Coordinates of C-alpha atoms in Angstrom, one line a residue:
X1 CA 25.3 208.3 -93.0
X2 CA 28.5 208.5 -90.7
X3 CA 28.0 204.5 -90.0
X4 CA 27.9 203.7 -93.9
X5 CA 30.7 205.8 -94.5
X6 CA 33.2 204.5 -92.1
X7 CA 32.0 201.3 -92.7
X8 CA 32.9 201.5 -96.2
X9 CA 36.8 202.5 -95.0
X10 CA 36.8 199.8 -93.2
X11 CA 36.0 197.6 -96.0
X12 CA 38.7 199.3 -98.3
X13 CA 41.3 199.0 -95.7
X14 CA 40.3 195.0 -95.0
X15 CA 40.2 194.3 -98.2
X16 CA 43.7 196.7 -99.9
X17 CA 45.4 192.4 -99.6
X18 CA 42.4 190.7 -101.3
X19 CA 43.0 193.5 -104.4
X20 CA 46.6 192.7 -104.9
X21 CA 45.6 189.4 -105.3
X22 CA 42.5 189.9 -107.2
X23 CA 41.0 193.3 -108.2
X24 CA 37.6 192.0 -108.9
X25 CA 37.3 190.5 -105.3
X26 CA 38.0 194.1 -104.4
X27 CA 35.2 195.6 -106.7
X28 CA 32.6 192.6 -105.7
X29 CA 33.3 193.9 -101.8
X30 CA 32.9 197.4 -102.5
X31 CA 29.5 197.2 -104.0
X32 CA 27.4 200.0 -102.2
X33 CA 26.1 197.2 -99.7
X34 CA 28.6 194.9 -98.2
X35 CA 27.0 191.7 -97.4
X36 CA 28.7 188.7 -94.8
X37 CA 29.4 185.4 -96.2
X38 CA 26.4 184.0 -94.4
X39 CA 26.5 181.1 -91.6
X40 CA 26.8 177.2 -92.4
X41 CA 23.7 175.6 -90.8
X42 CA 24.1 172.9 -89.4
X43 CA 20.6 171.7 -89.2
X44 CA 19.5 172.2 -92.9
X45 CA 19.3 168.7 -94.7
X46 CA 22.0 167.9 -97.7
X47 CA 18.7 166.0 -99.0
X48 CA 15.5 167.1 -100.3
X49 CA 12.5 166.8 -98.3
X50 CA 8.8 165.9 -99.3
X51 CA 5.1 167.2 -98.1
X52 CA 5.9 167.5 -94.1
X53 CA 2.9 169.4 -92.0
X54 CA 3.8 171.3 -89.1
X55 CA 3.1 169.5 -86.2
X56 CA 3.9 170.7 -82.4
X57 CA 5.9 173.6 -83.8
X58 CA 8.1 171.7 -86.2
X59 CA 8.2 170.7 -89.4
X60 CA 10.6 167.8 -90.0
X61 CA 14.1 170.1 -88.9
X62 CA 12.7 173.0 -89.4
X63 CA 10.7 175.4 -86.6
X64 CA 7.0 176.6 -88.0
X65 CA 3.7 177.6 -86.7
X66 CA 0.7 177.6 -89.3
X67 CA 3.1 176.7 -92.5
X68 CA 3.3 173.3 -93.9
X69 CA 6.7 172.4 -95.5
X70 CA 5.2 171.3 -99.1
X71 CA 8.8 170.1 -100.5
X72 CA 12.5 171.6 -100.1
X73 CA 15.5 170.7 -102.6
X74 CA 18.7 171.4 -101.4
X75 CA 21.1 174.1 -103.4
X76 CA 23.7 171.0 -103.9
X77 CA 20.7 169.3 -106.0
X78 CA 20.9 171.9 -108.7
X79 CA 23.8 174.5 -108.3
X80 CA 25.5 172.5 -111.4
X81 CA 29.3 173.9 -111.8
X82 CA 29.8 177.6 -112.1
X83 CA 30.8 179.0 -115.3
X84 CA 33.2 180.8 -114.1
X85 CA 35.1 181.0 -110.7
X86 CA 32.8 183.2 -108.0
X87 CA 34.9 185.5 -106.5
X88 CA 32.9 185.9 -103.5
X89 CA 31.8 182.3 -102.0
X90 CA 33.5 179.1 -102.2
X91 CA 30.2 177.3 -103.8
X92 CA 27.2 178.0 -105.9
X93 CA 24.6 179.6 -103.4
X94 CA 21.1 180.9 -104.0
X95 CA 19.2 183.9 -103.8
X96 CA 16.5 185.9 -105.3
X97 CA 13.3 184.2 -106.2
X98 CA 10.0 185.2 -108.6
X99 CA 7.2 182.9 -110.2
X100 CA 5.0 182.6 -113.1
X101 CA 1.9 181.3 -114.2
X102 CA 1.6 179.5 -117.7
X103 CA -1.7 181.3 -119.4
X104 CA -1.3 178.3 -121.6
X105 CA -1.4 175.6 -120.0
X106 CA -1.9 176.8 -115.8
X107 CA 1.5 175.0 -114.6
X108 CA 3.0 177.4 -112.0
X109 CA 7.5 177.7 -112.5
X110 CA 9.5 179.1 -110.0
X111 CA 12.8 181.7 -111.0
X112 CA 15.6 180.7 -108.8
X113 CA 18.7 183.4 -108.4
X114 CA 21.6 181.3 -108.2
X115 CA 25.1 182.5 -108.6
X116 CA 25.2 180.8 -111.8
X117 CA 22.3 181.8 -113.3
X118 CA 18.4 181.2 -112.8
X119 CA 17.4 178.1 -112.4
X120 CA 14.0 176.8 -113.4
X121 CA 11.3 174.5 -111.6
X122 CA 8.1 173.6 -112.4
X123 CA 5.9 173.2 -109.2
X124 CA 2.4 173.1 -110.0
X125 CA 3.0 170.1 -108.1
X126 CA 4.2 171.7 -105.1
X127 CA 5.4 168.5 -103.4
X128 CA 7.5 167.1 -106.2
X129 CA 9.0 170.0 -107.9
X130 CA 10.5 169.5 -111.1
X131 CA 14.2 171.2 -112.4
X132 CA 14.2 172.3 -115.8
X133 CA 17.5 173.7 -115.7
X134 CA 19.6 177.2 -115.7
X135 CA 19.9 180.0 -118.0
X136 CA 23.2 180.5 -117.3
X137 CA 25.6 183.7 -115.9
X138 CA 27.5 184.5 -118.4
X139 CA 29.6 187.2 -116.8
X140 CA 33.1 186.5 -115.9
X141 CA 33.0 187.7 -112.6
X142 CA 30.0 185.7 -111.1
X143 CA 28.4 187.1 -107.6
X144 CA 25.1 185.3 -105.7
X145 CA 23.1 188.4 -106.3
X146 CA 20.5 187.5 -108.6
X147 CA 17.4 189.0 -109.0
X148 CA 14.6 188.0 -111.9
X149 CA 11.1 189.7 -112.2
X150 CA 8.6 188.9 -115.1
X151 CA 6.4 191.2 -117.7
X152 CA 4.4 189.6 -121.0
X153 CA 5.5 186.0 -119.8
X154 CA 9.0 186.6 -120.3
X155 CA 11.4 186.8 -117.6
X156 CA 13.9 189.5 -117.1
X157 CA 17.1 188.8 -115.0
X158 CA 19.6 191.4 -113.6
X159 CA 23.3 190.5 -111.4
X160 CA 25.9 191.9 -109.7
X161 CA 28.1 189.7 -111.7
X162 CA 30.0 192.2 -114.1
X163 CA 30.0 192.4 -117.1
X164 CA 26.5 190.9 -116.9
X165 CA 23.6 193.0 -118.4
X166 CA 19.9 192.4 -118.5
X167 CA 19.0 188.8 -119.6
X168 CA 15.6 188.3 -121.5
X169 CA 13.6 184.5 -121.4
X170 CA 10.8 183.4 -122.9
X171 CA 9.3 181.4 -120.4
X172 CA 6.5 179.5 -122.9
X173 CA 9.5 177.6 -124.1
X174 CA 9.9 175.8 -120.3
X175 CA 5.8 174.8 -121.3
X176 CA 6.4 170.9 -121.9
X177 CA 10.4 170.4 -120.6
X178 CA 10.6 167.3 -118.8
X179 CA 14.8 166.9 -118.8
X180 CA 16.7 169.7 -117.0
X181 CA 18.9 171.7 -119.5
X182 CA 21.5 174.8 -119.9
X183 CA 19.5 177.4 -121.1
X184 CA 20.7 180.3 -123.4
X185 CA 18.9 183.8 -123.1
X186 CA 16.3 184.5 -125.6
X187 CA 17.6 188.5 -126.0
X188 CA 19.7 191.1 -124.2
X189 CA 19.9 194.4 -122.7
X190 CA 23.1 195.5 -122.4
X191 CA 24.4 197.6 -119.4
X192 CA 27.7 199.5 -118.8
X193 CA 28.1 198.0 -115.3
X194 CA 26.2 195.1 -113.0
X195 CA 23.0 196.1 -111.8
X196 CA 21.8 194.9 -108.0
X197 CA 18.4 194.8 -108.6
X198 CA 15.4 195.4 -111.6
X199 CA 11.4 196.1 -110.5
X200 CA 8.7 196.3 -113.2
X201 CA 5.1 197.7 -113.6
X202 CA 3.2 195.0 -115.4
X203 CA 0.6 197.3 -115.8
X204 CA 2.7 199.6 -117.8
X205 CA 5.6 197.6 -119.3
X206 CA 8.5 199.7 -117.7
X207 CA 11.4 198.1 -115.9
X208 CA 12.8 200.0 -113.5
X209 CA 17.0 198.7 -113.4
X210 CA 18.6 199.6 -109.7
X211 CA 21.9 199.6 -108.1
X212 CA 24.2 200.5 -111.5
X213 CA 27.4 200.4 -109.8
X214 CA 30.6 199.2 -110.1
X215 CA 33.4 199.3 -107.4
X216 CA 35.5 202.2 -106.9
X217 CA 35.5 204.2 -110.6
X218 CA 32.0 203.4 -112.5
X219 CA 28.3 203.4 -112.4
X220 CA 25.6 203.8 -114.9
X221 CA 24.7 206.2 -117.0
X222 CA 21.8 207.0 -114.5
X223 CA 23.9 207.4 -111.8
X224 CA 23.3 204.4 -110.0
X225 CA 19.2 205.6 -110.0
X226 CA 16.4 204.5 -111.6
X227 CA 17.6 202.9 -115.1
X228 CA 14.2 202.8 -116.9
X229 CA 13.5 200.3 -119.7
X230 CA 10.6 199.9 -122.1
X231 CA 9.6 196.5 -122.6
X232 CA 6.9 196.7 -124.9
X233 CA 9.0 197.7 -127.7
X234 CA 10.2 194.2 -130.1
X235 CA 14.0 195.1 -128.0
X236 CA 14.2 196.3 -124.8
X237 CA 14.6 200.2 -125.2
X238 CA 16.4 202.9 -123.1
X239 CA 13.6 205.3 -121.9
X240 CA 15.1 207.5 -118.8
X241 CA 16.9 208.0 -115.9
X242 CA 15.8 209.1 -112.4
X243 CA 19.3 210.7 -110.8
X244 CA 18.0 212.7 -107.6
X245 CA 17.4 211.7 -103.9
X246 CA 19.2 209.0 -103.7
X247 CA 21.9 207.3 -101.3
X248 CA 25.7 207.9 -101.6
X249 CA 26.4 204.9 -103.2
X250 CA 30.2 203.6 -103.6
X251 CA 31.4 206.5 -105.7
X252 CA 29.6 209.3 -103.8
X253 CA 31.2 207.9 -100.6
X254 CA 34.6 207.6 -101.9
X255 CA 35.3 210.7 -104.4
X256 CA 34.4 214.3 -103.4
X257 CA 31.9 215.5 -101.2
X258 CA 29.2 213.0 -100.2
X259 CA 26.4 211.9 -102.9
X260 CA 28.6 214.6 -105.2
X261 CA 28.5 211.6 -108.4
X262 CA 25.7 209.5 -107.2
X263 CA 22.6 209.3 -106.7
X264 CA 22.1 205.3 -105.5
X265 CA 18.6 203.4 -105.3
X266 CA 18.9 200.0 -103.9
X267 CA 15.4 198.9 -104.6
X268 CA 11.8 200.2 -106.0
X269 CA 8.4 199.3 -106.3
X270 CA 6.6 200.9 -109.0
X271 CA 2.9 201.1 -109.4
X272 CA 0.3 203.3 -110.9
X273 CA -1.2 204.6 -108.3
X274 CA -4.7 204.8 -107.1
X275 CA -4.5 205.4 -103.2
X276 CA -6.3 208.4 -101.6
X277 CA -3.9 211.2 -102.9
X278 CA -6.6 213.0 -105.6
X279 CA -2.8 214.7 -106.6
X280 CA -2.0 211.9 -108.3
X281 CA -4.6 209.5 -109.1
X282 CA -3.4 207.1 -112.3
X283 CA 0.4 208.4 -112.0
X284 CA 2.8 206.3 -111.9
X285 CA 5.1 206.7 -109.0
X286 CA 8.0 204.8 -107.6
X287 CA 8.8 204.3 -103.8
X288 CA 12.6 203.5 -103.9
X289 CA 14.9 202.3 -101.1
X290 CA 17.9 204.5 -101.5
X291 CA 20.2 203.8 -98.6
X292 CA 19.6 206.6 -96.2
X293 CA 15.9 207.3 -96.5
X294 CA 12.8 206.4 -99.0
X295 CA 11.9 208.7 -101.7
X296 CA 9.1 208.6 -103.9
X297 CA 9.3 209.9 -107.4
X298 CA 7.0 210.8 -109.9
X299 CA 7.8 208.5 -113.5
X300 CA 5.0 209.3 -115.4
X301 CA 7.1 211.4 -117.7
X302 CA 10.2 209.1 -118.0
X303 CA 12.4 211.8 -119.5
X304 CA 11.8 214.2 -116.7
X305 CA 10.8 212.2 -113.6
X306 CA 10.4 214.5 -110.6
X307 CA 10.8 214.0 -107.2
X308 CA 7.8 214.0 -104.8
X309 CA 8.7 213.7 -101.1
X310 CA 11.9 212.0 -98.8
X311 CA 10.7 209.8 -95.3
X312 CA 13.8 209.7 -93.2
X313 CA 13.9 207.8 -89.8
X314 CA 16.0 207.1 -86.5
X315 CA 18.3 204.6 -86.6
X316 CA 19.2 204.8 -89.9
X317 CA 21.3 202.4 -91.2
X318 CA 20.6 201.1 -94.5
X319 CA 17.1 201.6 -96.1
X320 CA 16.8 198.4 -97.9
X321 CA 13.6 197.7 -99.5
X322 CA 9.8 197.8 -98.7
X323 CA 6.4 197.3 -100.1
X324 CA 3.1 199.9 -100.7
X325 CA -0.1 198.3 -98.9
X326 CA -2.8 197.4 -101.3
X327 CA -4.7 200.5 -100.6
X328 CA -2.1 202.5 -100.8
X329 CA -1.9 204.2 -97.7
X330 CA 1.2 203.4 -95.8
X331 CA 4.4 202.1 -97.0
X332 CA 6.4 199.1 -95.3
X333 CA 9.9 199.2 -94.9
X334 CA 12.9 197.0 -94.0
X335 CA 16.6 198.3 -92.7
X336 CA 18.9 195.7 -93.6
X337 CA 21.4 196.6 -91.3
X338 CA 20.0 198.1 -88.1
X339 CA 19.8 195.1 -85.8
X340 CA 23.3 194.0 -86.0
X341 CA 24.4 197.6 -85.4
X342 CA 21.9 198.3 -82.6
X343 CA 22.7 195.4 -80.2
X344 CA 19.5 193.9 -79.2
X345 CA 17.1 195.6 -81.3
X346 CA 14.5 193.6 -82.8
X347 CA 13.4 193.4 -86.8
X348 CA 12.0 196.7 -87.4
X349 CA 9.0 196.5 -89.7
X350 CA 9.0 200.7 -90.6
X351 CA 5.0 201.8 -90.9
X352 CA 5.0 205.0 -93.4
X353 CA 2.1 207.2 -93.8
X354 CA 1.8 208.0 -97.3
X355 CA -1.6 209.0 -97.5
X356 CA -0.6 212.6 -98.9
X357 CA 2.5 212.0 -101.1
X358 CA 3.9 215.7 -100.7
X359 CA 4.0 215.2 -97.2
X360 CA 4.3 211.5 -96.0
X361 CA 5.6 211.1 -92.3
X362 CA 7.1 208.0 -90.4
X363 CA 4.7 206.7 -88.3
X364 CA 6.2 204.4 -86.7
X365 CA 7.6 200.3 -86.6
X366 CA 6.3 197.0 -85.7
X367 CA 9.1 194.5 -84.1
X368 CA 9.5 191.5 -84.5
X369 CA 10.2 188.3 -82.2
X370 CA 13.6 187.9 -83.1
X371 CA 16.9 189.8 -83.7
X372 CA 16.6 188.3 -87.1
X373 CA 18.2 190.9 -90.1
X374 CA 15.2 191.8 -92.5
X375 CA 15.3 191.3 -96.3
X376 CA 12.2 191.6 -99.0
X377 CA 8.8 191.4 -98.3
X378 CA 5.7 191.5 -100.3
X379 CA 1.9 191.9 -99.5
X380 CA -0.7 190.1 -100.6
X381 CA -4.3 190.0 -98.8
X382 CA -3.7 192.2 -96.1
X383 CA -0.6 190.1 -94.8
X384 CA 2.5 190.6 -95.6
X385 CA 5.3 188.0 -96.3
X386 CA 8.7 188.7 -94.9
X387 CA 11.6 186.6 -95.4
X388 CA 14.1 187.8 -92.4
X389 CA 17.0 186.0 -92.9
X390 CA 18.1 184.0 -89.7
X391 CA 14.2 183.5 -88.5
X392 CA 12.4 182.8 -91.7
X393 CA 9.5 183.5 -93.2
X394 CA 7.2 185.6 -91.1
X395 CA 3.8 186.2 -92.5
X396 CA 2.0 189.1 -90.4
X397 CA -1.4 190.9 -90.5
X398 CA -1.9 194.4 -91.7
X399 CA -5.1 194.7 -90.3
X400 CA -4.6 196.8 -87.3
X401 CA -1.8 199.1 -89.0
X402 CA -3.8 202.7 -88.0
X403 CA -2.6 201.5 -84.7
X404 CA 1.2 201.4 -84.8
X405 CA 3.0 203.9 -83.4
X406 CA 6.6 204.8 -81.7
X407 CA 5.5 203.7 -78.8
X408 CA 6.9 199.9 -78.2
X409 CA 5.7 199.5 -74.8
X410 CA 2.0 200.1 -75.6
X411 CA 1.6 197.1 -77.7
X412 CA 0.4 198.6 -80.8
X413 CA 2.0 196.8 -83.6
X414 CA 1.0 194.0 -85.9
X415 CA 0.4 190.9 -85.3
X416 CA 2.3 187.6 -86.5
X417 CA 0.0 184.9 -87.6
X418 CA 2.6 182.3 -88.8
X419 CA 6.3 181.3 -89.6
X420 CA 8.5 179.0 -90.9
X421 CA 11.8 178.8 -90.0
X422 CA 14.4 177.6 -92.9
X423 CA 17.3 178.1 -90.6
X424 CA 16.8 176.1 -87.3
X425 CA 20.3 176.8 -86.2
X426 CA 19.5 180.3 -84.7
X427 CA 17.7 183.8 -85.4
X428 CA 20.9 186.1 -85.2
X429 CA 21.9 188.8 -87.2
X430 CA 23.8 187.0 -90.0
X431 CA 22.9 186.9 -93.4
X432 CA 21.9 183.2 -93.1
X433 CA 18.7 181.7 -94.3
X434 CA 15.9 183.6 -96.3
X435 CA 16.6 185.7 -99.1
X436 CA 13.1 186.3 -100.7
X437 CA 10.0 185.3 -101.0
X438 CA 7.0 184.6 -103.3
X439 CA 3.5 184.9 -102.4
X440 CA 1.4 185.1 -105.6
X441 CA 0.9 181.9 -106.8
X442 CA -3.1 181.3 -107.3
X443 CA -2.6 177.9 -105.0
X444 CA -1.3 178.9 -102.5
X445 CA 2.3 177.9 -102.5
X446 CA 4.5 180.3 -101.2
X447 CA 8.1 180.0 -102.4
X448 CA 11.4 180.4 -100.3
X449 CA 14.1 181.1 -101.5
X450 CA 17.8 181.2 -99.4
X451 CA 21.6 180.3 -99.5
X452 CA 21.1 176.5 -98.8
X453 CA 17.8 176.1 -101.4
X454 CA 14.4 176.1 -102.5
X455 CA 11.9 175.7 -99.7
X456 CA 7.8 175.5 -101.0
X457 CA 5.2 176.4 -98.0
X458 CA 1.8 176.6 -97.6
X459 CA -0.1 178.8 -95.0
X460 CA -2.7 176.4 -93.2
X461 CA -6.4 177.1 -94.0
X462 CA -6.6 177.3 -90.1
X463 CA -4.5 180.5 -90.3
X464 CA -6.3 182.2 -92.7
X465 CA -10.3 180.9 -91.2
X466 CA -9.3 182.2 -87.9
X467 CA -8.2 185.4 -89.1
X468 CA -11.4 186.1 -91.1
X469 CA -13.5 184.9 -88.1
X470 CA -12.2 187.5 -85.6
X471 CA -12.5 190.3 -88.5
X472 CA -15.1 189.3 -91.2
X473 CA -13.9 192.7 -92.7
X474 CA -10.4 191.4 -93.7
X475 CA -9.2 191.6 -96.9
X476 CA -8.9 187.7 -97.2
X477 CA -12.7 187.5 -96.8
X478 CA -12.7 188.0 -100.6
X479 CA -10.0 185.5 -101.4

């Protein structure tokens, strides 16, 4: 807490000259998360690449072991011009990344953050992906953060750009396209400020809207919390807000005493849950990265969501996002910002125990090979997918995770079965390289999404046989 706070003077005092000049600079800086304008690599291509294997630890530029490169199209091949100025980077620059899967006809499209919008691509032929084109950013203020998820085949698109609101796309109508275009949303939910982030429960139709904040003076009528939407209604409907537990945000840092206004959640996953708590078998239950700590919340009533249990942890520095293991007995978390403020500590991978929600416990953290800053992962299979900035995608099996502990020296942590690299120039802490990462995709692809472009992998068959081999028991035995 004492770090984020005097981090956040620092920014104000930095940035009192950009203000003068232009405010919503200022208010684009002060978001509750202040991210670096990330590295130039100097070893990414300016041109797209085709279907490369990884051979003696490299694919074409980039460093991998048990990933093929399937294609990669540079940011400069479809940023197009931004609608308006971006106040924070000097060029169009990518970001977030989700897929879908055409019940109609099977193609598989990519959702491509972008600071200008979401751009489209149709990959069902992984090697030769096709651009469709952008919804476009309509705000005035336009930011990188981008962040799209999909329910009912329609994708739903939330930004930091301000005033910029929940987008709504119907993604039958990319079914067919064969010319890129400028797309205009389908419908819209409208929001009183920019929101960082949006997770949704496919299973029950609720969006879940994050990070309502604005600068110095405003956030959301849910306090920056959980923002929940119904989708299943013809129009987007307001159902609730979830305004405890959460981190101090930009307002609660600045005015009164600390976390007095609000009540911040950076990012959620939301499922109904069925893991070994009998307490609360088909609730649905929200495990939310909220700056300081995780808390998990109870949302089955959305007008009175109550909160369950809080998991701190040492070296706390900004609790960024994380992922509940398929069985739903331990939760996975990333720090965004502990390895650049702890000189030379790895990537923490933080191992929860939620097996009783009331009384989860922190039981302890898998490192990584690298200094590399973490960002989103997802599980899929009993491995799960981490895009970590500066080092890449890192795909690593949950199979032994009963055995991690605080105890580095022991060598109980998880084990790293592959990698791909999409920023050969080093594994620092900058915010260089990987943003996100999809994993879903019934063929396989896995999507990679970062500053400089679109990056489609494959995990090598090799990977996965030899993991099933050594434990027959593994959850990819039944993929």
């Amino acid at each position: 807490m004492r770090n984020r706070t005097a981090s956040a003077l620092i920014a104000i005092v930095a940035l009192l000259g950009i203000a003068a000049a232009d405010p919503l600079a200022l208010l684009a800086e002060m978001r509750t998360h202040v991210h670096k304008i990330p590295e130039v690599s100097q070893a990414v291509p300016n041109e797209s690449l085709g279907a490369t294997p990884c051979v003696d630890g490299m694919a074409g530029p980039f460093p991998c072991d048990g990933i093929d490169l399937l294609s990669f199209t540079p940011i400069s091949e479809f940023a197009g011009l931004p609608t308006y100025a971006p106040v924070l980077y000097s060029s169009v620059r990518g970001s977030d990344v989700w897929g879908w899967t055409s019940p109609e006809t099977g193609d598989e499209y990519v959702l491509f953050g972008k600071t200008n919008g979401v751009a489209f691509f149709r990959v069902t032929d992984p090697t030769a992906p096709e651009y469709l084109g952008t919804m476009l950013n309509t705000a005035a203020a336009q930011l990188v953060w981008q962040d799209i998820k999909v329910y009912d085949n329609k994708a739903y698109a939330v930004s930091e750009s301000n005033p910029h609101g929940m987008q709504v796309f119907d993604l039958f109508r990319l079914d067919g396209v064969t010319e890129p275009q400028d797309w205009v949303m389908d419908s819209f939910y409208p929001l009183n400020v920019a929101a960082h982030n949006l997770a949704i429960n496919e299973e029950t139709g609720f969006a879940y809207i994050v990070g309502g904040n604005a600068g110095l003076a405003a956030e959301d009528q849910c306090r920056a919390g959980l923002h929940i939407v119904d989708l299943k209604t013809p129009v987007p409907t307001f159902a609730g807000c979830y305004v405890e537990e959460g981190g101090v945000g930009v307002v609660g840092s600045l005015v009164g005493p600390l976390g007095a206004l609000s009540r911040y959640v950076h990012d959620t996953e939301c499922v109904v849950y069925r893991g070994p708590d009998v307490d609360y078998q088909e609730h649905e239950i929200c495990f939310n990265s909220s700056e300081t700590h995780v808390a998990i919340v109870d949302v089955t009533d959305k007008l009175a969501p109550s909160h369950i249990a809080s998991i701190e942890y040492d070296l706390t520095e900004y609790a960024h996002q994380g992922w509940l293991t398929d069985d739903g007995r331990h939760f996975l978390l990333g720090d965004e910002l502990d390895e650049d403020a702890n000189a030379g500590l790895p990537t923490r991978t933080l191992v929860f125990d939620v097996e009783d929600l009331d009384n989860p416990s922190w039981q302890g953290t898998h490192y990584g090979h690298s200094q590399s800053i973490d960002h989103n992962m997802y599980i899929r299979d009993g491995l799960v997918y981490q895009s970590n900035y500066a080092s890449g995608l890192r795909v690593v099996d949950l199979y032994d995770i009963d055995d991690v502990d605080h105890d580095h020296a022991n060598g109980n942590e998880l084990e790293e079965v592959a990698f791909f690299d999409v920023f050969p120039d080093n594994d620092g802490t900058s915010f260089s390289g990987t943003w996100s990462n999809y994993p879903y995709f019934d063929s396989g692809t896995v999507v990679i999404s970062g500053y400089d472009g679109l990056w489609l992998v494959k995990v090598q068959d090799e990977v996965f046989d030899d993991i099933v081999t050594a434990r027959p028991d593994h959850d990819l035995a039944d993929r």
